[in-house]
mmCIF file of C-alpha atoms in Angstrom:
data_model
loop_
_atom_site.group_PDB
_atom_site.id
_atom_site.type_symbol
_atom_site.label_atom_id
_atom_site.label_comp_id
_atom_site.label_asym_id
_atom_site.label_seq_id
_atom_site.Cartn_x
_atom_site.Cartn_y
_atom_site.Cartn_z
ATOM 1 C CA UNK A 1 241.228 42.360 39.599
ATOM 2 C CA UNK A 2 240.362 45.882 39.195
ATOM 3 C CA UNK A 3 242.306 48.988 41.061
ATOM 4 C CA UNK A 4 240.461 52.241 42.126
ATOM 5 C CA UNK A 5 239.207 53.624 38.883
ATOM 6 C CA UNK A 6 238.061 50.565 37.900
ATOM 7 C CA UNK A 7 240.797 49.733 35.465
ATOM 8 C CA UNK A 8 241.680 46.286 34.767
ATOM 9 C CA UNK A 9 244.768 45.887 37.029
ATOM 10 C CA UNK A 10 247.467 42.864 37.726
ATOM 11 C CA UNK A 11 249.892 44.386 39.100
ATOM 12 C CA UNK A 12 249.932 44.260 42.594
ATOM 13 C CA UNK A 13 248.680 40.943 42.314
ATOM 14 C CA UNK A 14 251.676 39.778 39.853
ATOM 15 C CA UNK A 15 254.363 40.778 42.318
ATOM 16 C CA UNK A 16 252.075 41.039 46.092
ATOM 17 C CA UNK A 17 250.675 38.552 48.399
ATOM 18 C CA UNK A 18 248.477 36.493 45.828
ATOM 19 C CA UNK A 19 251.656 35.618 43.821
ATOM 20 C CA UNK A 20 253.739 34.738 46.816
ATOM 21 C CA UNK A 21 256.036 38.483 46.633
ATOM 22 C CA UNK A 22 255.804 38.952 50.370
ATOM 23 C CA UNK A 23 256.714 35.269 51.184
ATOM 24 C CA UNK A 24 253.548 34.721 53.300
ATOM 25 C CA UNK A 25 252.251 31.431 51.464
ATOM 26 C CA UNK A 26 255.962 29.934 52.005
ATOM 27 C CA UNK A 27 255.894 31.378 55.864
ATOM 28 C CA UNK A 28 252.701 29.770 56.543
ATOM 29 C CA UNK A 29 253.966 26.264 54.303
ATOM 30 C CA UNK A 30 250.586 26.373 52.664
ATOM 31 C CA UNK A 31 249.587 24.801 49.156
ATOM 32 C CA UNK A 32 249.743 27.369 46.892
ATOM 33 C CA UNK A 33 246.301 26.224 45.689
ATOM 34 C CA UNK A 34 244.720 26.798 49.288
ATOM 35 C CA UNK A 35 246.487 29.670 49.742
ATOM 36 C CA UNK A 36 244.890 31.607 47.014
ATOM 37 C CA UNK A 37 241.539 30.074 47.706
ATOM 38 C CA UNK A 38 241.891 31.691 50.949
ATOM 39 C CA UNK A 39 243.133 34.703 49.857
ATOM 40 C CA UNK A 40 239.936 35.466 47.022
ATOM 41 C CA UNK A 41 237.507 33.948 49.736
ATOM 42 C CA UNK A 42 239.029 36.868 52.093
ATOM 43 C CA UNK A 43 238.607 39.064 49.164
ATOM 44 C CA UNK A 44 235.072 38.242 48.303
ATOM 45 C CA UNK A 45 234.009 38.859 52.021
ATOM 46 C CA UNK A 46 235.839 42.603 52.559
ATOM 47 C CA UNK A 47 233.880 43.550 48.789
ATOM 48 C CA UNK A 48 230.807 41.848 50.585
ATOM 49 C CA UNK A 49 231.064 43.728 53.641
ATOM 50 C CA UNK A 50 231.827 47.363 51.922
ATOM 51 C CA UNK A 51 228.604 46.516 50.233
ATOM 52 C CA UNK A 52 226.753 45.789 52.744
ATOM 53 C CA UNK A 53 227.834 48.900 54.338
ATOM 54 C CA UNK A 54 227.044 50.988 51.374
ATOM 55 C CA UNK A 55 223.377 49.803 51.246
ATOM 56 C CA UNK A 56 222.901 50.436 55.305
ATOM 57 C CA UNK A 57 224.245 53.730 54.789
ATOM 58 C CA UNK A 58 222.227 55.042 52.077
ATOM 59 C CA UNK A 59 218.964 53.313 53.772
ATOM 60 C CA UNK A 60 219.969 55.549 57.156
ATOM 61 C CA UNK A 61 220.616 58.504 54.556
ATOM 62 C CA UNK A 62 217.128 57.740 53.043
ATOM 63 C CA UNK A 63 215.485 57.984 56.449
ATOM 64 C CA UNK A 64 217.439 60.859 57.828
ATOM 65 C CA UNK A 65 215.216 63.985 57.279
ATOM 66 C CA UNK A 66 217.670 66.568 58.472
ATOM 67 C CA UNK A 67 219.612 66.452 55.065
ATOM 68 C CA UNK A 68 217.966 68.161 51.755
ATOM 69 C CA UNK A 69 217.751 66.500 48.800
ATOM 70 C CA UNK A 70 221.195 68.281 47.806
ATOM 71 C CA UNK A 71 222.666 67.278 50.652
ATOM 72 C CA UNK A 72 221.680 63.865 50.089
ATOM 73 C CA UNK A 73 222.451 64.082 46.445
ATOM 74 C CA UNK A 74 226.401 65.053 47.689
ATOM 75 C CA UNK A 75 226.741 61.875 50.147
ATOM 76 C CA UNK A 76 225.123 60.157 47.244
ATOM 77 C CA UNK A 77 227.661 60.945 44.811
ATOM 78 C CA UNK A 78 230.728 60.695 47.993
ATOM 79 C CA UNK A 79 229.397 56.767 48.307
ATOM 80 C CA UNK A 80 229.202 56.057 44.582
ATOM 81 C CA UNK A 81 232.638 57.436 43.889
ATOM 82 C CA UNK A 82 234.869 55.220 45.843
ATOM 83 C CA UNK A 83 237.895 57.256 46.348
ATOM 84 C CA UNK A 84 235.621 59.867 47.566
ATOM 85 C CA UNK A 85 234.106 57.786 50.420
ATOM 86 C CA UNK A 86 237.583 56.542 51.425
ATOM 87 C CA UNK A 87 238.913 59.597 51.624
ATOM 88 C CA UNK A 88 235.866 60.862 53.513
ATOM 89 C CA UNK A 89 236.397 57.954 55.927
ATOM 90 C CA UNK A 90 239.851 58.515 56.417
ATOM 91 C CA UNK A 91 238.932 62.501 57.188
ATOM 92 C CA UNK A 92 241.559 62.816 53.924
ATOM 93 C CA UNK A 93 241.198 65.578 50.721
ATOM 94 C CA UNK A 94 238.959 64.341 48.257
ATOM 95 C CA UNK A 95 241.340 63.177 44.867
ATOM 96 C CA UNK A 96 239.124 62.946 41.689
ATOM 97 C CA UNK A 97 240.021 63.054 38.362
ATOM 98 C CA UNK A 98 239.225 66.308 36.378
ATOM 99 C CA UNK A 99 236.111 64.915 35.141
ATOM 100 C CA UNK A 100 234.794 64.245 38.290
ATOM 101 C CA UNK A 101 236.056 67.409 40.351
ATOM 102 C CA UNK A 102 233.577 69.374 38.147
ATOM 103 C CA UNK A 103 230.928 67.453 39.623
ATOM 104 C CA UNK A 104 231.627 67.062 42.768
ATOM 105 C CA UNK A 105 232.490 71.024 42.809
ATOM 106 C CA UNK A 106 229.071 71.624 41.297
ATOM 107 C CA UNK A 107 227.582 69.583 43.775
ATOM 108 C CA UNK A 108 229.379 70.837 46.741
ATOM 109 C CA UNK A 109 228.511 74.704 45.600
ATOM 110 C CA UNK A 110 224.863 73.222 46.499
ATOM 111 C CA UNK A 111 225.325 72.240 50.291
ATOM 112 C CA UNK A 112 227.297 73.776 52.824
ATOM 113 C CA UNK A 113 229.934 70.988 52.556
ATOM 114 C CA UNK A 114 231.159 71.446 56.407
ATOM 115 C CA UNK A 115 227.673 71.323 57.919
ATOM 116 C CA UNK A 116 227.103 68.013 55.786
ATOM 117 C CA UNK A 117 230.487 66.321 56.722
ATOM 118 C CA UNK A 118 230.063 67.165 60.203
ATOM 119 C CA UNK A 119 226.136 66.670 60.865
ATOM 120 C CA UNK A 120 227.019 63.440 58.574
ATOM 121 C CA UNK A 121 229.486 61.995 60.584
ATOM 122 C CA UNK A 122 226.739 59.807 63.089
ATOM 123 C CA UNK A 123 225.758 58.309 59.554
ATOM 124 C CA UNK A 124 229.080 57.023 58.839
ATOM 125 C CA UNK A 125 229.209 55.266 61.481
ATOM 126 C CA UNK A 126 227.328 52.085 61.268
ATOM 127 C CA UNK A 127 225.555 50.397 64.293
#
């Protein structure tokens, strides 16, 4: 299991709903071994879908010719970076680590950041 940054994490799993913290397997009377099947099949199909999402939305970006390369370049970078694209979801402040603020700062000095976010926001939402 892996948190944000892509760090090896355990966690939330050792002490949430996979290991039985919140009491749902025991509310439910499941077999623990069900239980977590269904759990990582639920798990599987959310990463599936947030992929599948991804690709439409950079194939509508790709076709969109009312964005510039930069422009594209900075949704690009928002999608790759997955805090970034939640927090652009979520109409939250971007959180990066230092590392990536410089890019995405270098970046967003290229496109007027406001025009993209707002003429962007038909392309986040998927059809």
């Amino acid at each position: 299991v892996y948190d944000r940054s892509g760090s090896r994490s355990r966690g939330v799993w050792e002490r949430g709903i996979v290991s039985g913290g919140s009491g749902l397997r025991e509310r439910l009377n499941m077999p623990s071994v069900y239980f977590y099947l269904a759990v990582f099949d639920a798990l599987g199909d959310i990463k599936s879908q947030w992929t599948r999402t991804k690709s439409k939305l950079l194939k509508l970006l790709n076709q969109n010719e009312g964005f510039s390369s930069e422009e594209k370049h900075y949704i690009r970078f928002l999608m790759k970076v997955n805090n970034a694209f939640e927090a652009v979801l979520n109409q939250k402040p971007i959180e990066l680590t230092a590392n990536l603020t410089r890019q995405y700062e270098g970046l967003a000095e290229q496109v007027d950041v406001e025009n993209v976010v707002e003429y962007g926001q038909p392309l986040f939402r998927i059809r």
